[in-house]
Coordinates of C-alpha atoms in Angstrom, one line a residue:
M1 CA 17.1 -2.9 3.8
R2 CA 16.2 -5.0 0.8
L3 CA 13.4 -6.7 2.6
L4 CA 11.0 -3.8 1.8
S5 CA 11.6 -4.2 -1.9
V6 CA 11.0 -8.0 -1.6
I7 CA 7.7 -7.2 0.2
F8 CA 6.7 -4.8 -2.5
G9 CA 7.7 -7.3 -5.2
T10 CA 5.6 -10.1 -3.5
L11 CA 2.6 -7.7 -3.2
T12 CA 3.0 -6.8 -6.9
V13 CA 2.5 -10.4 -7.8
A14 CA -0.7 -10.5 -5.7
A15 CA -1.8 -7.2 -7.2
T16 CA -1.2 -8.6 -10.7
W17 CA -3.4 -11.6 -9.9
Y18 CA -6.1 -9.2 -8.7
L19 CA -5.8 -7.1 -11.8
G20 CA -6.1 -10.3 -13.9
R21 CA -9.3 -11.3 -12.0
L22 CA -10.8 -7.9 -12.8
L23 CA -9.8 -8.0 -16.5
A24 CA -10.9 -11.6 -17.1
P25 CA -13.7 -12.4 -14.7
G26 CA -14.6 -16.1 -14.6
R27 CA -11.2 -17.1 -16.0
P28 CA -8.9 -17.5 -13.0
K29 CA -6.2 -19.2 -15.1
I30 CA -5.5 -15.9 -16.9
A31 CA -5.0 -14.1 -13.6
L32 CA -2.8 -16.9 -12.2
G33 CA -0.8 -17.0 -15.4
G34 CA -0.1 -13.2 -15.2
A35 CA 0.9 -13.5 -11.6
L36 CA 3.1 -16.5 -12.4
L37 CA 4.9 -14.7 -15.3
L38 CA 5.6 -11.7 -13.0
A39 CA 6.8 -14.0 -10.2
V40 CA 9.4 -15.7 -12.4
S41 CA 10.4 -12.6 -14.4
P42 CA 14.1 -12.0 -14.0
F43 CA 13.6 -8.3 -14.3
A44 CA 11.0 -8.2 -11.4
I45 CA 13.2 -10.5 -9.3
W46 CA 16.2 -8.2 -9.9
W47 CA 14.3 -5.1 -8.9
S48 CA 12.8 -6.9 -5.9
Q49 CA 16.4 -7.2 -4.6
E50 CA 17.4 -3.6 -5.0
T51 CA 17.0 -0.9 -2.4
R52 CA 15.3 1.5 -4.8
M53 CA 11.8 2.7 -5.3
Y54 CA 11.1 0.7 -8.5
M55 CA 9.2 -2.2 -7.0
L56 CA 7.1 0.3 -5.0
G57 CA 6.4 2.1 -8.2
G58 CA 5.4 -1.2 -9.9
L59 CA 3.1 -2.1 -7.0
L60 CA 1.4 1.3 -7.1
A61 CA 1.1 1.2 -10.9
T62 CA -0.5 -2.2 -10.8
L63 CA -2.9 -1.1 -8.0
S64 CA -3.7 2.0 -10.0
L65 CA -4.6 -0.1 -13.0
A66 CA -6.7 -2.4 -10.9
C67 CA -8.5 0.6 -9.4
T68 CA -9.1 1.9 -12.9
V69 CA -10.7 -1.3 -14.0
R70 CA -12.8 -1.6 -10.9
L71 CA -13.9 2.0 -11.1
R72 CA -14.9 1.6 -14.7
W73 CA -17.1 -1.4 -14.2
Q74 CA -18.2 -1.0 -10.5
P75 CA -18.1 2.7 -9.8
D76 CA -18.5 4.0 -6.2
W77 CA -16.9 6.6 -4.1
R78 CA -14.6 4.1 -2.3
A79 CA -13.1 3.0 -5.7
A80 CA -12.6 6.6 -6.7
L81 CA -10.8 7.4 -3.4
A82 CA -8.7 4.3 -3.7
Y83 CA -7.8 5.2 -7.3
L84 CA -6.8 8.7 -6.3
A85 CA -4.7 7.6 -3.3
V86 CA -2.8 4.9 -5.2
T87 CA -2.3 7.0 -8.3
V88 CA -1.1 10.1 -6.5
A89 CA 1.3 7.9 -4.4
A90 CA 2.5 6.3 -7.7
L91 CA 3.2 9.7 -9.3
W92 CA 5.0 10.9 -6.2
T93 CA 7.1 7.7 -6.1
L94 CA 8.2 7.7 -9.7
Y95 CA 7.4 10.6 -11.9
L96 CA 7.7 8.5 -15.1
L97 CA 4.5 6.9 -14.0
A98 CA 2.7 10.0 -15.4
F99 CA 2.5 7.9 -18.5
L100 CA 0.2 5.6 -16.5
L101 CA -2.5 8.2 -16.7
V102 CA -2.3 8.1 -20.5
I103 CA -2.7 4.3 -20.5
E104 CA -5.6 4.4 -18.1
G105 CA -7.2 7.1 -20.1
L106 CA -7.0 5.1 -23.3
Y107 CA -8.5 2.1 -21.5
W108 CA -11.3 4.3 -20.2
L109 CA -12.0 5.7 -23.7
W110 CA -11.8 2.2 -25.3
T111 CA -14.3 0.8 -22.9
L112 CA -16.6 3.8 -23.0
R113 CA -17.5 2.9 -26.5
L114 CA -19.4 -0.1 -25.1
E115 CA -21.9 2.3 -23.3
H116 CA -25.0 2.7 -25.4
D117 CA -26.6 5.4 -23.3
W118 CA -25.1 8.7 -24.3
P119 CA -26.0 10.6 -21.1
T120 CA -24.3 7.9 -19.0
R121 CA -21.3 7.9 -21.3
G122 CA -20.9 11.7 -20.9
R123 CA -21.4 11.6 -17.2
R124 CA -18.8 8.8 -16.8
L125 CA -16.3 10.6 -19.0
L126 CA -16.7 13.8 -16.9
Q127 CA -16.2 11.8 -13.7
W128 CA -13.0 10.2 -15.1
A129 CA -11.7 13.6 -16.3
G130 CA -12.4 15.0 -12.8
L131 CA -10.4 12.2 -11.1
Q132 CA -7.5 12.8 -13.6
L133 CA -7.5 16.6 -12.8
I134 CA -7.4 15.9 -9.0
A135 CA -4.6 13.4 -9.5
L136 CA -2.6 15.9 -11.6
G137 CA -3.4 18.7 -9.2
A138 CA -1.9 16.6 -6.4
F139 CA 1.2 15.9 -8.6
A140 CA 1.7 19.5 -9.6
P141 CA 3.6 20.6 -6.4
W142 CA 6.2 17.9 -7.0
L143 CA 6.6 18.9 -10.6
W144 CA 6.9 22.6 -9.7
Y145 CA 9.8 21.6 -7.3
A146 CA 11.5 19.0 -9.5
L147 CA 11.4 20.3 -13.0
P148 CA 13.8 23.2 -12.5
R149 CA 16.3 20.8 -10.8
M150 CA 16.3 18.2 -13.6
R151 CA 19.3 18.4 -15.8
S152 CA 18.4 15.8 -18.4

């Protein structure tokens, strides 16, 4: 039963490497360093041995961040669909990953300041807001079910 968490943990290391490649193009040592730090992290190793959803949540969160970066710099419909699929799956796996949307939104706003063309900036911001609304809309039924049942 623990094998699934081990697989998710191993895939998270690979996803971290991919995210590092997207964030630091042309500098593969940074991506390798991030993946190495995750691979030897006692916390990640511990959760990779548990039969819980945390490593799946970590994998989906890392993939969501990677899709965010890819969508920001190489926008296309496949990247948008991948972002929605991974982000909604992350939200349904671990509701605390709703904070991931805030982090991704801050990244998006921070990098939008680099756009010098105001119409492009506005259009890209509307596209991102639309994706966020779709992701939150897909998350809403779970919240509607879960919130009344949460005691703390």
